[in-house]
Coordinates of C-alpha atoms in Angstrom, one line a residue:
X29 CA 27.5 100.3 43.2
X30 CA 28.9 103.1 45.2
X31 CA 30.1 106.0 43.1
X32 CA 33.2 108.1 44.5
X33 CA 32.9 110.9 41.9
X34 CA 29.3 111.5 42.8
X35 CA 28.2 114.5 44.8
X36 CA 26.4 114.2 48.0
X37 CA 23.1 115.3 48.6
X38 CA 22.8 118.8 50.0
X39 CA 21.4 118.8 53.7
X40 CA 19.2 122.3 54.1
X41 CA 21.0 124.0 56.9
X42 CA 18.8 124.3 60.3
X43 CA 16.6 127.0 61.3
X44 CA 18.2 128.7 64.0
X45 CA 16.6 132.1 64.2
X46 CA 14.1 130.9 66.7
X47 CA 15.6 130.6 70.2
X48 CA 14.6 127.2 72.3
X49 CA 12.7 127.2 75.4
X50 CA 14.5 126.1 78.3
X51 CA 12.4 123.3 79.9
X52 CA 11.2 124.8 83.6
X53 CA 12.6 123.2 86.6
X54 CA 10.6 122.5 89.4
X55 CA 12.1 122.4 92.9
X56 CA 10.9 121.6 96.2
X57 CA 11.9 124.1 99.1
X58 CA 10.9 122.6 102.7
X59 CA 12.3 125.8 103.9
X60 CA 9.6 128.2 102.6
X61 CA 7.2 126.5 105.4
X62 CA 6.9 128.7 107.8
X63 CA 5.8 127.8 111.8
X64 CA 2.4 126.9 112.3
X65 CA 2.6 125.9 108.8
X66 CA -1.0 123.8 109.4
X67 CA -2.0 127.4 109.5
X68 CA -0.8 127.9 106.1
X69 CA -3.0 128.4 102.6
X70 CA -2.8 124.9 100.4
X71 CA -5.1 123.7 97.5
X72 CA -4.7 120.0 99.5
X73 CA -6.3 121.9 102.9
X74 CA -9.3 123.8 100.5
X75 CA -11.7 122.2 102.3
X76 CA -9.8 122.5 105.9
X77 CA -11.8 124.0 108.1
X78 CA -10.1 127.8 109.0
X79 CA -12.6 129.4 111.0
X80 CA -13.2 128.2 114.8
X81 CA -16.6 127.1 116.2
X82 CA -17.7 127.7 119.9
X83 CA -18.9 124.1 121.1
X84 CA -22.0 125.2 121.5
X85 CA -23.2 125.9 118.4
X86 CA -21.4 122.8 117.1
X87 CA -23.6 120.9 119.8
X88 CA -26.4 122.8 118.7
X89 CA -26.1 121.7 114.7
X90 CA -24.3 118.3 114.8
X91 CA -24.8 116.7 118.5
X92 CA -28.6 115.4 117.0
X93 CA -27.4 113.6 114.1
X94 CA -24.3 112.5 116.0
X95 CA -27.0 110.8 118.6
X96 CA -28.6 109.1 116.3
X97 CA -26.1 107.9 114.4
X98 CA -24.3 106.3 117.4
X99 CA -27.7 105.1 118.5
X100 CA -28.1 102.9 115.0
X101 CA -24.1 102.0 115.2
X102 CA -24.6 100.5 118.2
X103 CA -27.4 98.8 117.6
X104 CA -26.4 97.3 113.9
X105 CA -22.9 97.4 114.3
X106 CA -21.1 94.9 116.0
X107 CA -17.6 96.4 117.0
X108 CA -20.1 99.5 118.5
X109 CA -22.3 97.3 120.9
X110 CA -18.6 95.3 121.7
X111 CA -16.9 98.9 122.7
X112 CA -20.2 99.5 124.8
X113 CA -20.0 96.3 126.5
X114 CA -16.0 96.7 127.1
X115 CA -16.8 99.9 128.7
X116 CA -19.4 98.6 131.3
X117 CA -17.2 95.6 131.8
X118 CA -14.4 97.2 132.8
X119 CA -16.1 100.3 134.5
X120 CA -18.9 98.5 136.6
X121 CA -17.6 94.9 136.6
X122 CA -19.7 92.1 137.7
X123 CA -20.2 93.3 141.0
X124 CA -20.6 97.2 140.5
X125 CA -19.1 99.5 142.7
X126 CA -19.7 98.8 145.8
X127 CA -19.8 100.9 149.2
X128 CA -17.8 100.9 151.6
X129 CA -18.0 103.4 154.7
X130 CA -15.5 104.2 156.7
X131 CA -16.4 106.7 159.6
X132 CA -14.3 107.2 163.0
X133 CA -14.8 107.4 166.2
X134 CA -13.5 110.6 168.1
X135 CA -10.9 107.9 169.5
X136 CA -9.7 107.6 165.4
X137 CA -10.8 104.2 165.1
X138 CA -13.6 102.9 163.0
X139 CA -17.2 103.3 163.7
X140 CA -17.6 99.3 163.0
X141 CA -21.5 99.0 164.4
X142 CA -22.1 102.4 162.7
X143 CA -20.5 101.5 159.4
X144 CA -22.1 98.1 159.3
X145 CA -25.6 99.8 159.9
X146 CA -25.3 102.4 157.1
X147 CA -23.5 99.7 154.1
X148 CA -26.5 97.2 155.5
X149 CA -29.3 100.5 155.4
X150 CA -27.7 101.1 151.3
X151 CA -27.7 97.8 150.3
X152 CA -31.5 97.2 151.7
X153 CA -32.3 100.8 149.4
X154 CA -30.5 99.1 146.0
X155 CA -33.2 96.1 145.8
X156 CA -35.1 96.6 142.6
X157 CA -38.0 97.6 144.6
X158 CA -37.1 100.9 146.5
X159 CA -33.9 102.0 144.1
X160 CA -35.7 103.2 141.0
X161 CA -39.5 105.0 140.7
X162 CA -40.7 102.3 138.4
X163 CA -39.4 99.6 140.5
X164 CA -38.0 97.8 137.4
X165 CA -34.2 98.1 138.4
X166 CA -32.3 97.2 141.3
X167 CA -29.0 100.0 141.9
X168 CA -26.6 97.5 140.0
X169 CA -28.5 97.4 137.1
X170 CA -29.4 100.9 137.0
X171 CA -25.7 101.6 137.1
X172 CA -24.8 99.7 133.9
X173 CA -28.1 101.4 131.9
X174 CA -26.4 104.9 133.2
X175 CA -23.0 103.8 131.4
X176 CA -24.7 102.1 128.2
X177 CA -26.9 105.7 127.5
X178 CA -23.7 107.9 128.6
X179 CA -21.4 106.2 126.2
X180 CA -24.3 105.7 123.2
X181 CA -25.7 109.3 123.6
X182 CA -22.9 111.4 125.3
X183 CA -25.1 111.8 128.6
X184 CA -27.8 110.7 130.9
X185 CA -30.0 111.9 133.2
X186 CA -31.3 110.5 136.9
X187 CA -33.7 112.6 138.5
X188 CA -33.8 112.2 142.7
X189 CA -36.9 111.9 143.4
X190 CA -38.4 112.2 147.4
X191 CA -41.9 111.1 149.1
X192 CA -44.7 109.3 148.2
X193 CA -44.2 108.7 144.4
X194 CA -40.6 107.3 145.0
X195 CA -41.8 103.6 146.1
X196 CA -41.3 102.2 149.8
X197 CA -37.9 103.6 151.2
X198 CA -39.6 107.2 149.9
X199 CA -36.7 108.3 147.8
X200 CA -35.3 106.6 144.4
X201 CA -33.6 107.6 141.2
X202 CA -35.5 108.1 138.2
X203 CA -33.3 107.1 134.8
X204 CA -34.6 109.3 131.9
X205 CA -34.2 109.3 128.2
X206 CA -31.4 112.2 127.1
X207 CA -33.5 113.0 124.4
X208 CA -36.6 114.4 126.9
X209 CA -34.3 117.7 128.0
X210 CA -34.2 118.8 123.7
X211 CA -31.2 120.2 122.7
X212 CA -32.6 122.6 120.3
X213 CA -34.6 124.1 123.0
X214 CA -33.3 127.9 123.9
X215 CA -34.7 131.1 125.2
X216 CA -32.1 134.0 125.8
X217 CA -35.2 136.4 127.3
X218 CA -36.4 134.5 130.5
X219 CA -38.4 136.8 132.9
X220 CA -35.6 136.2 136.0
X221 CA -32.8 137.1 134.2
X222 CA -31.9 133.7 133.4
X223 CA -31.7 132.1 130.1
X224 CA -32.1 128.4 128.2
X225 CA -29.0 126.7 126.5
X226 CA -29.3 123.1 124.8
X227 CA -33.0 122.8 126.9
X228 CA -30.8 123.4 130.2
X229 CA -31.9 126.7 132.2
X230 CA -28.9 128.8 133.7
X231 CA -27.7 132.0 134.7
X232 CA -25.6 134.5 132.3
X233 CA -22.7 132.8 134.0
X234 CA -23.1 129.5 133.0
X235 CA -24.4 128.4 136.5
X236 CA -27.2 125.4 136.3
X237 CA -30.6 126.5 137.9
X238 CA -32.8 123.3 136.1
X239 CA -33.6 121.4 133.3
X240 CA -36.8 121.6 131.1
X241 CA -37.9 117.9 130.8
X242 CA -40.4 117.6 127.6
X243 CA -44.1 115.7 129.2
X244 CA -46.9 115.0 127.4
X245 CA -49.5 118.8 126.8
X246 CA -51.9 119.4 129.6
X247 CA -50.4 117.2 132.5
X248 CA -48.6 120.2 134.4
X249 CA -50.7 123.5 134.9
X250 CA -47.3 125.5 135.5
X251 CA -45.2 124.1 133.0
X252 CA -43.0 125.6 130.7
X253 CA -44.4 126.0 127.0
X254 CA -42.1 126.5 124.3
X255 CA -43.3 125.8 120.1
X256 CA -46.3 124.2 121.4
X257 CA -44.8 121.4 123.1
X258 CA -44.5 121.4 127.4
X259 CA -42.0 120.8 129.6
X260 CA -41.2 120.3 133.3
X261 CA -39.1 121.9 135.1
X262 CA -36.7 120.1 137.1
X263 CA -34.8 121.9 139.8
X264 CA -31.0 121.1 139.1
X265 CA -30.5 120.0 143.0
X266 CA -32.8 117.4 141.9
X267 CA -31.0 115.9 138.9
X268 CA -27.8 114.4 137.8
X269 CA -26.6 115.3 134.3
X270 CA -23.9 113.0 133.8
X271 CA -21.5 113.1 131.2
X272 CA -17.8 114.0 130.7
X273 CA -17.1 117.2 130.3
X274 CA -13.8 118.2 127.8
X275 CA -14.6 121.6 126.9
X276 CA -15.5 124.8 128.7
X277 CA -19.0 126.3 128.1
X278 CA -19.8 122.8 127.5
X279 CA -23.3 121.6 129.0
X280 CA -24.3 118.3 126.9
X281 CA -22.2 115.2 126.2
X282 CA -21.3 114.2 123.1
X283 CA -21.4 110.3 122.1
X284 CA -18.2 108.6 123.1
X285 CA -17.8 106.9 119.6
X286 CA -18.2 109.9 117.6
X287 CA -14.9 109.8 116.0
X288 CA -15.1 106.6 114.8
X289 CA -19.0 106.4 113.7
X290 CA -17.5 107.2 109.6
X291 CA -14.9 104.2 110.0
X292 CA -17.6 101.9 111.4
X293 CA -19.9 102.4 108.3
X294 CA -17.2 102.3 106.0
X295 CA -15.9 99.1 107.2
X296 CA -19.7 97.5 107.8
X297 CA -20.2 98.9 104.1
X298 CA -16.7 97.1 102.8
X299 CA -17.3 93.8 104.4
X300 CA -21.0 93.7 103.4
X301 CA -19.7 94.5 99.8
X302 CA -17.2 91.8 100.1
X303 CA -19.9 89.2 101.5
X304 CA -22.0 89.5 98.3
X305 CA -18.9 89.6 96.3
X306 CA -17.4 86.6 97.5
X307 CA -20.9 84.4 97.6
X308 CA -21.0 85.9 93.6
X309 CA -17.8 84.0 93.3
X310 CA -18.7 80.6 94.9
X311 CA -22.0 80.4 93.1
X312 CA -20.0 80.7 89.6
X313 CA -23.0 82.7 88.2
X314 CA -23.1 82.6 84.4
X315 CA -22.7 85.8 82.1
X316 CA -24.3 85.2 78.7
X317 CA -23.7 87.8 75.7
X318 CA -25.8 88.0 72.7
X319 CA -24.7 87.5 69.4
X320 CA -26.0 90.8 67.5
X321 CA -25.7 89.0 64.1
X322 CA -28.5 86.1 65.6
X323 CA -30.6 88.5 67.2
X324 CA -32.3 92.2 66.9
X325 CA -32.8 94.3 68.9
X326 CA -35.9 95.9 69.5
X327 CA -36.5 100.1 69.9
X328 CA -35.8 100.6 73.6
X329 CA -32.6 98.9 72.7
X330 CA -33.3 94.9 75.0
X331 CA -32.8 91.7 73.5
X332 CA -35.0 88.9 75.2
X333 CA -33.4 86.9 77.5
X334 CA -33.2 83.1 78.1
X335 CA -34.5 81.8 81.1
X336 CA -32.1 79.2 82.4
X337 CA -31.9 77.6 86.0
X338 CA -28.4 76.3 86.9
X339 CA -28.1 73.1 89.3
X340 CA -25.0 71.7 91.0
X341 CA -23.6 68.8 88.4
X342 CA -25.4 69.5 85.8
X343 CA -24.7 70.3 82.5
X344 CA -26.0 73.3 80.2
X345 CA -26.2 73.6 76.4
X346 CA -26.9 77.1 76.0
X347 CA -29.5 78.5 73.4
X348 CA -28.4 79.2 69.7
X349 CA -26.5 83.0 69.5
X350 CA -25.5 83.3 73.1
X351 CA -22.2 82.3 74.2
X352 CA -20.7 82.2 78.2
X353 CA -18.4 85.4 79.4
X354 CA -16.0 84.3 82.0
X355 CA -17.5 85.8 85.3
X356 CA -15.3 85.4 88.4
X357 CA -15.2 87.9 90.8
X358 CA -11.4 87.6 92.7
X359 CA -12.9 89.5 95.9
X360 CA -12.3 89.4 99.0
X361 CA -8.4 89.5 97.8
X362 CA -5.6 89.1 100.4
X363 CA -5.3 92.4 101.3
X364 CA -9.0 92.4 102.6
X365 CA -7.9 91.7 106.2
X366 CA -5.0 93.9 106.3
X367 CA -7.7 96.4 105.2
X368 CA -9.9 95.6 108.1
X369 CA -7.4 95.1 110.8
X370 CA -6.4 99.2 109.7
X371 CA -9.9 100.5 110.3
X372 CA -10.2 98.9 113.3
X373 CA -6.5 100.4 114.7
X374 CA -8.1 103.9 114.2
X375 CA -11.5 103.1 116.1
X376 CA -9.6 101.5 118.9
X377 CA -7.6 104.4 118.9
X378 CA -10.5 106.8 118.9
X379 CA -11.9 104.9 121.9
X380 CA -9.3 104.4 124.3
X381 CA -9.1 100.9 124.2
X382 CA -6.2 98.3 123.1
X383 CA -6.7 97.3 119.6
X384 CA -6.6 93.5 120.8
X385 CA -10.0 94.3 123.0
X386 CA -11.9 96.0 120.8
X387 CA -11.3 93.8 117.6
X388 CA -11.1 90.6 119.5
X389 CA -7.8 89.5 117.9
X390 CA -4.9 88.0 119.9
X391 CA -2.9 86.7 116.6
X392 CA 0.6 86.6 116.8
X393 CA 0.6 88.9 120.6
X394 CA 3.7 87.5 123.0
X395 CA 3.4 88.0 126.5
X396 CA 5.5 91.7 126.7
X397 CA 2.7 93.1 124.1
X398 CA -0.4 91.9 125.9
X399 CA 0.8 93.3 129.5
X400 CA 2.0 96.3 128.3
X401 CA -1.4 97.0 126.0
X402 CA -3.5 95.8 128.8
X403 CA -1.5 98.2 131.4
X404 CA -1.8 101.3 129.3
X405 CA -5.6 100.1 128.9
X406 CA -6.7 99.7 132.8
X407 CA -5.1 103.1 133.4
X408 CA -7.7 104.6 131.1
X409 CA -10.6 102.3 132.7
X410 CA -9.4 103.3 136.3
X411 CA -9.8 107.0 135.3
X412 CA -13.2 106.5 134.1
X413 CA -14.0 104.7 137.1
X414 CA -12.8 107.4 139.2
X415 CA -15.5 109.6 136.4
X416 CA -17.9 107.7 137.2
X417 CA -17.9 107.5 141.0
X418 CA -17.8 111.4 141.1
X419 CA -20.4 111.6 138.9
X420 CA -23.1 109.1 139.8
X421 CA -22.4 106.9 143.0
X422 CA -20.8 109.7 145.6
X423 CA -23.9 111.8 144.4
X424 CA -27.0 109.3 144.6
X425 CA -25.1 108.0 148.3
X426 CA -24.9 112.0 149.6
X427 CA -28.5 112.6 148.8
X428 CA -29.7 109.0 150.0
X429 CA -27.9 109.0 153.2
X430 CA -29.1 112.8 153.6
X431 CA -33.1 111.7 153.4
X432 CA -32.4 108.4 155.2
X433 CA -31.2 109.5 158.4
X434 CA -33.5 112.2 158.5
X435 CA -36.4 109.8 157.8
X436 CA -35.0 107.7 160.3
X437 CA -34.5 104.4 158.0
X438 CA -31.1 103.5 159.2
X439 CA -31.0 101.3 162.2
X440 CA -28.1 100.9 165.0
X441 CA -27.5 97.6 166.3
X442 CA -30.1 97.7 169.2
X443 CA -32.8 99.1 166.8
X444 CA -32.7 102.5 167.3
X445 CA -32.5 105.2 164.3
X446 CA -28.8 106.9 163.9
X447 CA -29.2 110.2 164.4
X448 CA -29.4 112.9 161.5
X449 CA -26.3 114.8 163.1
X450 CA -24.3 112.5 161.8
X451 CA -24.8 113.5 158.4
X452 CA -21.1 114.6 158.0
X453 CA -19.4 111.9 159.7
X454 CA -20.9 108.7 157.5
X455 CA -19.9 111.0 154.1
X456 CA -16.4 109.8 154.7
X457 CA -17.0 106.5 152.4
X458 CA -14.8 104.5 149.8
X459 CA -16.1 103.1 146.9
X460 CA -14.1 99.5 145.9
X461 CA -14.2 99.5 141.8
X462 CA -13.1 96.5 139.7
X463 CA -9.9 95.1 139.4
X464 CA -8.4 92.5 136.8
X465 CA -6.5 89.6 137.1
X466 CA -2.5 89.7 135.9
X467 CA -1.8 88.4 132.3
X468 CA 0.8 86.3 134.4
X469 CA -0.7 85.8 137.7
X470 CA 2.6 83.9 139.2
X471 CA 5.0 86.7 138.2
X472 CA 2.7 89.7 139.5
X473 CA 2.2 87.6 142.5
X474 CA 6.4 87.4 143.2
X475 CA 6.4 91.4 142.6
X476 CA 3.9 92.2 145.0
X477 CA 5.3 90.2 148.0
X478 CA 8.7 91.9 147.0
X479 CA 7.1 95.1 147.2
X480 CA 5.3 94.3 150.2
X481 CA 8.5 92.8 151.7
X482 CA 10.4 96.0 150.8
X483 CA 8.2 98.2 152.1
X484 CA 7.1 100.0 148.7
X485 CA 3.6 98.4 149.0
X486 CA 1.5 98.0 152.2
X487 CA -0.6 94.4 152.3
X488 CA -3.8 96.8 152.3
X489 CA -3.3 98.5 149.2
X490 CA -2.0 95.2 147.8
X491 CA -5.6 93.7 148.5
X492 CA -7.2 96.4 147.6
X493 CA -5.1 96.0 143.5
X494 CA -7.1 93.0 143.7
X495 CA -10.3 94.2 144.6
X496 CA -11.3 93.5 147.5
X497 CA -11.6 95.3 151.2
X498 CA -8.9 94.6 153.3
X499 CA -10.8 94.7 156.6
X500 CA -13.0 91.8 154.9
X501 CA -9.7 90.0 154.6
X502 CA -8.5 90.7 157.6
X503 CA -12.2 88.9 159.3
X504 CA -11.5 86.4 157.1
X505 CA -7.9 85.3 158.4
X506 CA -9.3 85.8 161.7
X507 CA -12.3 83.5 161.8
X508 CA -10.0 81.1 159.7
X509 CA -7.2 80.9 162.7
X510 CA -10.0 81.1 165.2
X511 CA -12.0 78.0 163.6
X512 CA -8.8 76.3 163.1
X513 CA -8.1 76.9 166.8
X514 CA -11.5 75.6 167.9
X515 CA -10.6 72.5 166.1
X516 CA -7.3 71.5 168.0
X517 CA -5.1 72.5 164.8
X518 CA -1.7 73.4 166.9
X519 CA -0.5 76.7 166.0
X520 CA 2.8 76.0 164.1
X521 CA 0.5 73.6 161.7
X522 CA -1.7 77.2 161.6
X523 CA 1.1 79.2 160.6
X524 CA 2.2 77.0 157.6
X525 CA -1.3 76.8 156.3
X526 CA -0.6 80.9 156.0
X527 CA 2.8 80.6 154.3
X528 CA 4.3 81.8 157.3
X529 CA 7.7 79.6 158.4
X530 CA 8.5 79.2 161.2
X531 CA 12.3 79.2 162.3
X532 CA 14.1 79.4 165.7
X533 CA 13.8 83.1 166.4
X534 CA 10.0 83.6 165.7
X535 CA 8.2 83.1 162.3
X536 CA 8.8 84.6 159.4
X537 CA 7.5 85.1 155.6
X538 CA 8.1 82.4 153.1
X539 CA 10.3 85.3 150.8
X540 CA 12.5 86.1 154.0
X541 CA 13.0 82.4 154.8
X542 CA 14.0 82.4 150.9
X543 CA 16.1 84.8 151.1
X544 CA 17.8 83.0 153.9
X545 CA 18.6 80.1 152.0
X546 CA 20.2 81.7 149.2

């Protein structure tokens, strides 16, 4: 019972002698970051690189091990062989690049009987037989190996070869291995004044004189020696080093997938991983665990283990002191494609191409995402086909047409040989590259004969969008009319089988005449 009269108990009075800490406060300040704040010291950029490289000394201790590791991508990986074949697709096409001369008369027209002898001349050269030394590949085909060993190593080179060792037509191209001109080869003390970078011989400015090409010891009495091995040297009028240059004092190409050679192995790694995960899973393996009281274990610390097979629909009574420990691996999860899907955002960025090409996914795209992807795509494929015509096919035709008139391998109409002085006059050419159909043909198709009809787009460069030659077209239309003629087809009957309508003034187009009727 509660007491009234009795004293409560004495509380000892606090210690305050000893002054409490105030608890530090931590604030963030965005505005201590100063410009260039990249630049800045952090413990998260430690391991940031701070100190520039030259790119050739980067070339000279990474660009091996970046070759090789593109070369085994490409060939295990299958998102690396897909890029490469996107690449060539899109670059070369089906039908290459193909040639199309377009010399004038002093009059300004077109040399037609002189054009037509020199595309006929080039396309007799391309056969397998006279294009390459080995007379394995025709000029097509030698094309596309070009573009797979440019985008795989970085570079390629195709050595011109002239006379008797270059087959029938007495010059060919000779396709050779990147990995013959070394890149660890250098020599700063040549005895003309010229010196060795990356295996590539040039002055102190930088200009190419040749390229040592490793052979096998004792074939060459002049050759080059350097750490007992033996190499050829190639005069650089007589070789094409071909690869894309994005950096001055650059001289060897780096592998076009370099960026994205970590993602690929990480991804190849996660999804094997996840392979032997999942199978785990749907096998239902059994997990046994000892009972320590049953059995003992010996000194290096193993108890024996039961041997047990499992069959599908059977049932197991397991041995005395083991029991079952549920085992069931929940991997691949859900976010597993998500996963993927981001990896391969970052390589199609890395390459240049539209995520939906290079992963082969067209889930949940609408018709304003695919054009305007595939758009932003074709503009990067036309400036590499614009590379790549520089680089290899305006090249190989100079030196080709230079040895062929002078050999006297190009035939007029009436048999005769067109004369070497012409040299200059057949080097005005056009070279016809791919083209790709619309994601909506019938659309595109009502834009360009609005263009056309406005005057923003001639019917020339409309045809040549599409990929083909115009004057080709325009011998087509004419031997179609003319047949058509021939066959008693009355002209007005003619004209509507060209969309053209006729109407009481003349003829007009069909988008005129609909623009009448509205």
């Amino acid at each position: 019972m509660w007491n009234p009269f009795k004293r409560s108990p004495q509380i000892a009075p606090q210690d305050t002698s000893r002054k409490r800490r105030k608890a530090p406060t931590i604030r963030l300040n965005p505005s201590s970051r100063s410009l260039f704040a990249a630049a800045d010291p952090d413990r998260n950029n430690a391991t940031w690189d701070s100190s520039p490289v030259p790119i050739g000394k980067m070339i000279d201790q990474k660009l091996s091990v970046l070759v090789a590791r593109s070369r085994e991508q490409i060939s295990n990986n299958d998102y690396a062989r897909g890029f490469v074949r996107e690449v060539r697709k899109n670059v070369l096409g089906h039908k290459g690049i193909i040639l199309q001369v377009r010399a004038r008369e002093p009059s300004g027209g077109l040399d037609t009987y002189g054009n037509a002898a020199v595309e006929k001349a080039f396309k007799k050269w391309s056969r397998r037989e006279n294009c390459t030394v080995d007379g394995r590949l025709d000029w097509r085909r030698a094309k596309r190996v070009i573009l797979n060993t440019v985008v795989g190593s970085g570079e390629s080179f195709v050595r011109l070869v002239e006379g008797s060792a270059a087959g029938p037509w007495g010059f060919a191209i000779q396709l050779l291995d990147p990995l013959r001109v070394p890149i660890s080869l250098n020599d700063s003390r040549l005895a003309n004044g010229n010196i060795i970078r990356h295996g590539i011989e040039m002055t102190p400015y930088g200009r190419i004189v040749a390229y040592m090409v490793e052979t096998k010891a004792g074939v060459l009495a002049d050759a080059y020696r350097h750490d007992g091995k033996e190499f050829e040297r190639v005069l650089a009028e007589n070789m094409l080093h071909i690869f894309d240059q994005e950096h001055p004092e650059q001289f060897r190409g780096i592998p076009w997938n370099h960026t994205s050679l970590s993602r690929m192995r990480n991804l190849a790694g996660f999804e094997e991983a996840s392979v032997i995960n999942a199978r785990a899973g749907a096998s239902k393996t059994m997990v046994l665990k000892a009972d320590p009281d049953v059995f003992e274990v010996d000194d290096d610390g193993e108890v024996e283990e039961p041997d047990i097979e499992l069959e599908a629909n059977t049932v197991v009574t397991l041995p005395v002191g083991y029991e079952p420990v549920d085992y069931s691996p929940d991997f691949p999860s859900s976010d597993t494609a998500a996963f993927s899907k981001h990896m391969l955002r970052g390589m199609a960025t890395g390459q240049g191409a539209a995520y939906n090409t290079f992963a082969n996914d067209l889930e949940g795209v609408n018709f304003s995402s695919i054009r305007q992807g595939k758009l932003d795509e074709r503009d990067g494929w036309k400036e590499l086909q614009e590379w790549f015509i520089e680089a290899v096919c305006q090249r190989v035709y100079e030196r080709w047409l230079e040895y062929s008139l002078l050999s006297g391998q190009i035939l007029n109409t009436n048999g005769t040989p067109l004369p070497a002085s012409r040299y200059e006059k057949f080097l005005a050419v056009e070279w016809q590259a791919r083209r790709w159909e619309w994601v909506d043909p019938l659309k595109e198709e009502k834009a360009i004969t609005e263009a056309s009809t406005n005057g923003r787009k001639s019917p020339g460069e409309a045809i040549r969008e599409s990929g083909r030659d115009p004057a080709e077209v325009w011998k087509a239309y004419a031997a179609d009319i003319q047949a058509m003629r021939d066959e008693g087809i009355p002209e007005d009957m003619i004209m509507k089988i060209l969309g053209i309508k006729v109407n009481g003034t003349g003829v007009s187009s069909n988008a005129e005449a609909e623009q009448e009727e509205e």
